[in-house]
mmCIF file of C-alpha atoms in Angstrom:
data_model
loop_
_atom_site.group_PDB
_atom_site.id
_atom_site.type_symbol
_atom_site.label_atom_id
_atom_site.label_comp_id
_atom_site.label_asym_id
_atom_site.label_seq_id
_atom_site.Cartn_x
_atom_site.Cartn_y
_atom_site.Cartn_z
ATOM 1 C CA UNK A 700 14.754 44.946 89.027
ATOM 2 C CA UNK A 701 13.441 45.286 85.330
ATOM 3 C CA UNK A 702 9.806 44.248 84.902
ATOM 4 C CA UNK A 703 10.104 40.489 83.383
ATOM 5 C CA UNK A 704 9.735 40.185 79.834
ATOM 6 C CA UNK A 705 8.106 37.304 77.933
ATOM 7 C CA UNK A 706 9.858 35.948 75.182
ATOM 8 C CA UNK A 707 7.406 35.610 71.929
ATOM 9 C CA UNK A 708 8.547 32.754 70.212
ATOM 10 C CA UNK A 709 9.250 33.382 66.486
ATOM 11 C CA UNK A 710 7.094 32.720 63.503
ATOM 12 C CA UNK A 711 8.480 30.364 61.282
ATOM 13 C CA UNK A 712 9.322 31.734 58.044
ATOM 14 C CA UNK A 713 6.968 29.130 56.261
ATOM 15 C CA UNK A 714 3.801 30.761 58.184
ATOM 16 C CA UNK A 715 4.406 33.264 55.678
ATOM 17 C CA UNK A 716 4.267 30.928 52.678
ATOM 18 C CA UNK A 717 1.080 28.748 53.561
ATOM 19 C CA UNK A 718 -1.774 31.070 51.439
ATOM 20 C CA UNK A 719 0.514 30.553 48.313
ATOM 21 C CA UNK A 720 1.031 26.877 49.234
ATOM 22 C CA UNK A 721 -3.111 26.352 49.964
ATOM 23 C CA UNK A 722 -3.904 28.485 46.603
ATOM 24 C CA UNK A 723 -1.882 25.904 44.968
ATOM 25 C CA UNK A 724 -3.185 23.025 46.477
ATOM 26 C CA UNK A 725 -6.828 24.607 45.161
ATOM 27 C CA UNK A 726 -5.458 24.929 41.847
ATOM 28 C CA UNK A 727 -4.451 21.180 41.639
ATOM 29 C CA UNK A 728 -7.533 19.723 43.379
ATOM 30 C CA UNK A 729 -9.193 22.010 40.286
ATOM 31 C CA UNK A 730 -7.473 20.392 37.867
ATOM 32 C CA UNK A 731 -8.043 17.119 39.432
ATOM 33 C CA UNK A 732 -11.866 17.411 39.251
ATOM 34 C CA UNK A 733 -11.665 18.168 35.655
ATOM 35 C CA UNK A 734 -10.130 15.653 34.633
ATOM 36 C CA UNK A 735 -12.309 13.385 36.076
ATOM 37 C CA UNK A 736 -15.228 15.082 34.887
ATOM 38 C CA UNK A 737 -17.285 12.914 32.649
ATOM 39 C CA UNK A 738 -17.713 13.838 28.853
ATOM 40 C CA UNK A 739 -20.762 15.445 29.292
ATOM 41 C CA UNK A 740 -19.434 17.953 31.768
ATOM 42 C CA UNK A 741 -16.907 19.009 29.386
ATOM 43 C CA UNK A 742 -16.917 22.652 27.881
ATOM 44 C CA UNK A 743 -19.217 23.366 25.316
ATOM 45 C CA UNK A 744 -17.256 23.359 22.423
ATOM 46 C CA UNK A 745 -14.361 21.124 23.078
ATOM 47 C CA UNK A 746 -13.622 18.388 21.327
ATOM 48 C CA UNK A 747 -12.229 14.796 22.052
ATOM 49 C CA UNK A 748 -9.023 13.507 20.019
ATOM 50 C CA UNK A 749 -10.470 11.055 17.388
ATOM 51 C CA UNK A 750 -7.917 8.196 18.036
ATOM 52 C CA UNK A 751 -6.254 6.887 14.447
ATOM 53 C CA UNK A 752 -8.129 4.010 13.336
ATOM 54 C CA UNK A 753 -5.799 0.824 13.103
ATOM 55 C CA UNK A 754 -5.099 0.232 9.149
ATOM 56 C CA UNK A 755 -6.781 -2.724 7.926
ATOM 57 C CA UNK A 756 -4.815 -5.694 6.278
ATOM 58 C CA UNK A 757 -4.487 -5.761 2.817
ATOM 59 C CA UNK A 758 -5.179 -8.916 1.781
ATOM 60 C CA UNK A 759 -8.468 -10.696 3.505
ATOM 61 C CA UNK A 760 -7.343 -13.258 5.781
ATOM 62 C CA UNK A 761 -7.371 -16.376 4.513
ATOM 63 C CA UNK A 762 -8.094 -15.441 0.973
ATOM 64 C CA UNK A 763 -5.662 -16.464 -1.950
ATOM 65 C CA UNK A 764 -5.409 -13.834 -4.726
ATOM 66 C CA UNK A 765 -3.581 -15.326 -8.036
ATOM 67 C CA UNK A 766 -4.371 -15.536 -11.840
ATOM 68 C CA UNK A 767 -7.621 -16.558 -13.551
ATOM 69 C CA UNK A 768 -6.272 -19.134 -16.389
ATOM 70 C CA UNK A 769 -3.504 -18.533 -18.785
ATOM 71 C CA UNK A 770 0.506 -20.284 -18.978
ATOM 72 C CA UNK A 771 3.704 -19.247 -17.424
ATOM 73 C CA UNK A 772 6.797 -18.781 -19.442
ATOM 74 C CA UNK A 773 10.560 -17.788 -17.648
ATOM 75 C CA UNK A 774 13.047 -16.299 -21.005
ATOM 76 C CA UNK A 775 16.835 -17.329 -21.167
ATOM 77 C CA UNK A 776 18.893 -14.875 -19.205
ATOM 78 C CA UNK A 777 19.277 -11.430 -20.927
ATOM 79 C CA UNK A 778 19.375 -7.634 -20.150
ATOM 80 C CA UNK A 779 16.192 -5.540 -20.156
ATOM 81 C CA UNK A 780 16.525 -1.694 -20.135
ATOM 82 C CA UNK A 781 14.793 0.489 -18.193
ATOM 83 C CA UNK A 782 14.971 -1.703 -14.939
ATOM 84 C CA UNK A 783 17.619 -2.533 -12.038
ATOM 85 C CA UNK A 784 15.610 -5.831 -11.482
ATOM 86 C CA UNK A 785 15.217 -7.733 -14.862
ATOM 87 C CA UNK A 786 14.689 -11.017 -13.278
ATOM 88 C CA UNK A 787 11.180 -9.818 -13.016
ATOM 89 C CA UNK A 788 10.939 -9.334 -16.541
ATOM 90 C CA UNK A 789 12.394 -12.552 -17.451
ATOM 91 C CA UNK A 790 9.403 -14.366 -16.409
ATOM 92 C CA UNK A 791 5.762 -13.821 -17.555
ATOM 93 C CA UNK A 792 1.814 -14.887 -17.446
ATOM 94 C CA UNK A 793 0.309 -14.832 -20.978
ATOM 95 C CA UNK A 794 -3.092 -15.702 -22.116
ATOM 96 C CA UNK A 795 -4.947 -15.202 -18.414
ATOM 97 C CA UNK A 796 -8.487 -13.631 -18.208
ATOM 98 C CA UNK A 797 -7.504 -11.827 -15.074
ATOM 99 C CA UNK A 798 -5.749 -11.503 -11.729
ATOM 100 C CA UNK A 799 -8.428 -11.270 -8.853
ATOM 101 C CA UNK A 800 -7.015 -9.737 -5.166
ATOM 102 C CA UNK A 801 -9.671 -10.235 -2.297
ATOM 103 C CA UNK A 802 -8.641 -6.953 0.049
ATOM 104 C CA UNK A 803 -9.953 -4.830 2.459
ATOM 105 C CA UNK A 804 -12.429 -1.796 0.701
ATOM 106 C CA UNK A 805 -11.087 1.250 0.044
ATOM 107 C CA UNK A 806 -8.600 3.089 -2.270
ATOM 108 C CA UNK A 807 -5.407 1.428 -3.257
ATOM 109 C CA UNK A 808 -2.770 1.811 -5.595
ATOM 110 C CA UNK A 809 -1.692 -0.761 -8.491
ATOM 111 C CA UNK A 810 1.191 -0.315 -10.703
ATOM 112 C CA UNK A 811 1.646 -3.156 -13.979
ATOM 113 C CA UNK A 812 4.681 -4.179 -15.040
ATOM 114 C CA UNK A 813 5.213 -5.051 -18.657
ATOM 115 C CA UNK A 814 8.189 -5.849 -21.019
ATOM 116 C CA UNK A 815 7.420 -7.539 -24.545
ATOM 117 C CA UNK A 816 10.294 -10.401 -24.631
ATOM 118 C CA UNK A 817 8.477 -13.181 -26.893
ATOM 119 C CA UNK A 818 10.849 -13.275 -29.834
ATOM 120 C CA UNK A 819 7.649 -13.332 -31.953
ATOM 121 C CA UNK A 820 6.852 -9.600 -31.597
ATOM 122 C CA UNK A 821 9.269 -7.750 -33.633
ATOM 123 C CA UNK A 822 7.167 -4.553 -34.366
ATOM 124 C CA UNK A 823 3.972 -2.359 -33.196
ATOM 125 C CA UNK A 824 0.813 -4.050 -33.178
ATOM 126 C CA UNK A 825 1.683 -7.488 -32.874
ATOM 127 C CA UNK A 826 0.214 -7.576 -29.783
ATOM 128 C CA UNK A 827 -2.071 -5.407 -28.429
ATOM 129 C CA UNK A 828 -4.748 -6.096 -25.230
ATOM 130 C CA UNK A 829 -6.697 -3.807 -23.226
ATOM 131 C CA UNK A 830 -6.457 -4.123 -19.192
ATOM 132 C CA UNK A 831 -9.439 -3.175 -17.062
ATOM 133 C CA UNK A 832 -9.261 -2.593 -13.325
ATOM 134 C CA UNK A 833 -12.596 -2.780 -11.327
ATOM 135 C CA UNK A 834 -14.275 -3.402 -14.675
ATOM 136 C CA UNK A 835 -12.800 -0.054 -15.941
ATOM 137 C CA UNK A 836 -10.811 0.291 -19.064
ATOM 138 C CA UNK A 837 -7.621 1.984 -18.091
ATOM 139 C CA UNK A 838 -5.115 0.658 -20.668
ATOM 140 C CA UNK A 839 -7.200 0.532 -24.086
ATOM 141 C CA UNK A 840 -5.670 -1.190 -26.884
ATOM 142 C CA UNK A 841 -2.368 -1.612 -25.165
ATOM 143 C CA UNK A 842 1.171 -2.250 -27.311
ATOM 144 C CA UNK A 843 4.156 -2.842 -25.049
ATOM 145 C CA UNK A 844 6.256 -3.163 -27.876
ATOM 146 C CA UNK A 845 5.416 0.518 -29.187
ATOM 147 C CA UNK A 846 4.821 1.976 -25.734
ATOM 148 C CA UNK A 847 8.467 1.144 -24.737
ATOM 149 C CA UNK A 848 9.775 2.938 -27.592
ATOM 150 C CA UNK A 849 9.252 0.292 -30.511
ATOM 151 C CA UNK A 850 11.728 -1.880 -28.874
ATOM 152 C CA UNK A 851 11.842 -5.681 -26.850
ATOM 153 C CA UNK A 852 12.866 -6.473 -23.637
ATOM 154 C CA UNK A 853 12.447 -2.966 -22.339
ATOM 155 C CA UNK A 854 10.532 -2.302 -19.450
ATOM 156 C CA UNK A 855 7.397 -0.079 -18.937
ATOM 157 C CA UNK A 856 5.312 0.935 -15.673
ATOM 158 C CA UNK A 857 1.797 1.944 -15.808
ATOM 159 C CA UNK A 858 0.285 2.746 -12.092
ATOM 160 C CA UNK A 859 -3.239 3.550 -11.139
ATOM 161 C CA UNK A 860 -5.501 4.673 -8.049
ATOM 162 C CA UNK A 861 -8.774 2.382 -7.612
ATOM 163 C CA UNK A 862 -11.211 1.827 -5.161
ATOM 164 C CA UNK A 863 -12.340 -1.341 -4.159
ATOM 165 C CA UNK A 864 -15.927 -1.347 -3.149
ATOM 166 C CA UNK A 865 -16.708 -4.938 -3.004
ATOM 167 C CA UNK A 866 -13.907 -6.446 -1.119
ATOM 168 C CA UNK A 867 -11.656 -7.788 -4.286
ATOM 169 C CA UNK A 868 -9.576 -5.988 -6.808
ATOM 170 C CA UNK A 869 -10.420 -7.134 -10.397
ATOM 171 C CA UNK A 870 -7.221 -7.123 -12.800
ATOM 172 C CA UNK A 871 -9.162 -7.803 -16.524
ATOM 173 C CA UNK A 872 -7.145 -8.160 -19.757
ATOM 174 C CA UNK A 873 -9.119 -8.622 -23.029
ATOM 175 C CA UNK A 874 -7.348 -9.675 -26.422
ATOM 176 C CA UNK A 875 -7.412 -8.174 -29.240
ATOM 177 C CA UNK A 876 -3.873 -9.055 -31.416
ATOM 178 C CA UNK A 877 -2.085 -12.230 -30.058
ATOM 179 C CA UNK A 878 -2.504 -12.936 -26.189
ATOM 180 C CA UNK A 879 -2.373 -10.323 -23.239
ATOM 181 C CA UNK A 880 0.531 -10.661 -21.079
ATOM 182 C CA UNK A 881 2.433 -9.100 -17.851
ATOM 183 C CA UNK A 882 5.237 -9.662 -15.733
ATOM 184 C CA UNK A 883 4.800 -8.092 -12.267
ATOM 185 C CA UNK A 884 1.839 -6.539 -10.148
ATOM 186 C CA UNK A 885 2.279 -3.932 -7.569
ATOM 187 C CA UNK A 886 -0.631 -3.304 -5.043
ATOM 188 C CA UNK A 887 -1.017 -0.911 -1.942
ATOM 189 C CA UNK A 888 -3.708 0.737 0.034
ATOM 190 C CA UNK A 889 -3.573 3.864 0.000
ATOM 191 C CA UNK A 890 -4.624 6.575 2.693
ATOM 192 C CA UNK A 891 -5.796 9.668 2.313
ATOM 193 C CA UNK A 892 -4.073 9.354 -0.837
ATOM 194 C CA UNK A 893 -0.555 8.377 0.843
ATOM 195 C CA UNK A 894 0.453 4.284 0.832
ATOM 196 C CA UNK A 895 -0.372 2.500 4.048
ATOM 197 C CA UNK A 896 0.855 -0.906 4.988
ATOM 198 C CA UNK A 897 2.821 -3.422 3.351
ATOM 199 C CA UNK A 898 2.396 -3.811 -0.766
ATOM 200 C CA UNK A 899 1.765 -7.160 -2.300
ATOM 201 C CA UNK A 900 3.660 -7.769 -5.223
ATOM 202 C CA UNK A 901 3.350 -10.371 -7.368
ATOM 203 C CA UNK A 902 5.978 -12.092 -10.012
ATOM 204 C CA UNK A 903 4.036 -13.127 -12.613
ATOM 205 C CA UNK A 904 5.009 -16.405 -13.894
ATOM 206 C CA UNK A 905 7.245 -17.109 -11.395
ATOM 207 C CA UNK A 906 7.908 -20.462 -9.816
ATOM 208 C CA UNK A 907 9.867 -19.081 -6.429
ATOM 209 C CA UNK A 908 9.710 -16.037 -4.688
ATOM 210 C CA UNK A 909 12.415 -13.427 -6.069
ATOM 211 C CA UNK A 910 14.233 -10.701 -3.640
ATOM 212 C CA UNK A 911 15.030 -7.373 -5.377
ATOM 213 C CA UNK A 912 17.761 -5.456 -5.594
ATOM 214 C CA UNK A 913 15.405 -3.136 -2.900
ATOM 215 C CA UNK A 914 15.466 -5.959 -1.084
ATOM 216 C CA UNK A 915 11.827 -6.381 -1.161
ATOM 217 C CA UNK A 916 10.154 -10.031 -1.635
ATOM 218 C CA UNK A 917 8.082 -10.412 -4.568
ATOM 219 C CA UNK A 918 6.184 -13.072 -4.288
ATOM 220 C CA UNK A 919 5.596 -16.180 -6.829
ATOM 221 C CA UNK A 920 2.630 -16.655 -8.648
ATOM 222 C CA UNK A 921 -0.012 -18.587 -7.736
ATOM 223 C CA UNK A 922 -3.811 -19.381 -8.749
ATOM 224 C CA UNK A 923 -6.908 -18.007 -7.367
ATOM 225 C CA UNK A 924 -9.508 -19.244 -5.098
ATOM 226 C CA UNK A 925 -12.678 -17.951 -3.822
ATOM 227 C CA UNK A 926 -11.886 -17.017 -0.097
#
């Protein structure tokens, strides 16, 4: 008879595959440890992700912003060039010493809205003001009248980058001819030189708030208080 033979079982095909399967375990336990690394353990060199810091609210909370003094006046119902919304022409503050806006520090953007409907101005330099933001001259010796294109109820923009460095925007008008006046005030913060947040704009003169054609509120005026 034949000399017995022992049968050798047979390797399983995955004995073949366990170094690659433990040098990936390794490699995951590695990464593992690293992440759990503290800071100081961290390559020289690297750098943690700053997070972005959360924008801060315009307004202050609790303050009131408004107008310093001066009367409101709403016109009679008529067209005004240069604008899609001339409801916020048709109504106006005249005669105020400012508009004060307690608001986070930093930069922010303003934009002034103007349109000369008092059917007393009927040519250049009938009125003329100067408007100061921050205690800064920016609109010297202003004319609506002539900076519209010597023409009434036509509307004009002016806008401006400020900083506010002591918690409160400061809108200034000084007379000079008759009484200063505006219709609307547009302000945003602004970062890294791009708007952030919501805008607060006013309707000067206003009794109610007023919803533009943008469909964005502008809210009616009101008087200021110290927060």
């Amino acid at each position: 008879m034949p000399p017995s033979t022992r049968a050798t079982p047979a390797r399983s095909s995955s004995w073949h595959k366990e170094p690659a399967m433990r040098a990936t375990a390794s490699a995951l336990l590695a990464a593992c440890a690293m992440l759990l690394l503290p800071t100081a353990c961290a390559p020289r060199g690297g750098r943690r992700a700053r997070p972005t810091p959360a924008p801060q609210p315009l307004i202050a909370p609790a303050a009131r912003w408004g107008y310093v003094g001066g009367q409101a006046v709403a016109r009679a119902d008529a067209e005004v060039k240069n604008t899609q919304d001339k409801a916020l022409y048709l109504t106006e503050r005249y005669s105020m010493s400012a508009y004060r806006i307690p608001m986070a520090k930093g930069a922010c953007s303003v934009k002034l809205h103007f349109a000369e409907t008092y059917e007393g101005i009927k040519q250049a330099g009938q009125r003329v003001f100067t408007v100061a933001l921050e205690g800064k001259p920016v609109l010297p010796d202003l004319d609506v009248f002539r900076e519209a294109g010597n023409q009434s109820f036509a509307a004009i923009v002016k806008e401006f980058a400020v900083e506010v460095k002591d918690g409160e925007l400061t809108i200034e008008f000084t007379p000079k001819v008759q009484n200063p006046m505006i219709n609307a005030i547009e302000v945003r913060a602004l970062r890294q030189g791009r708007p952030a947040g919501a805008a607060l704009l006013i309707n000067c003169g206003a009794a109610a708030d007023y919803e533009a054609k943008d469909g964005r509120i502008w809210r009616r005026d009101q008087e200021y208080a110290a927060p």
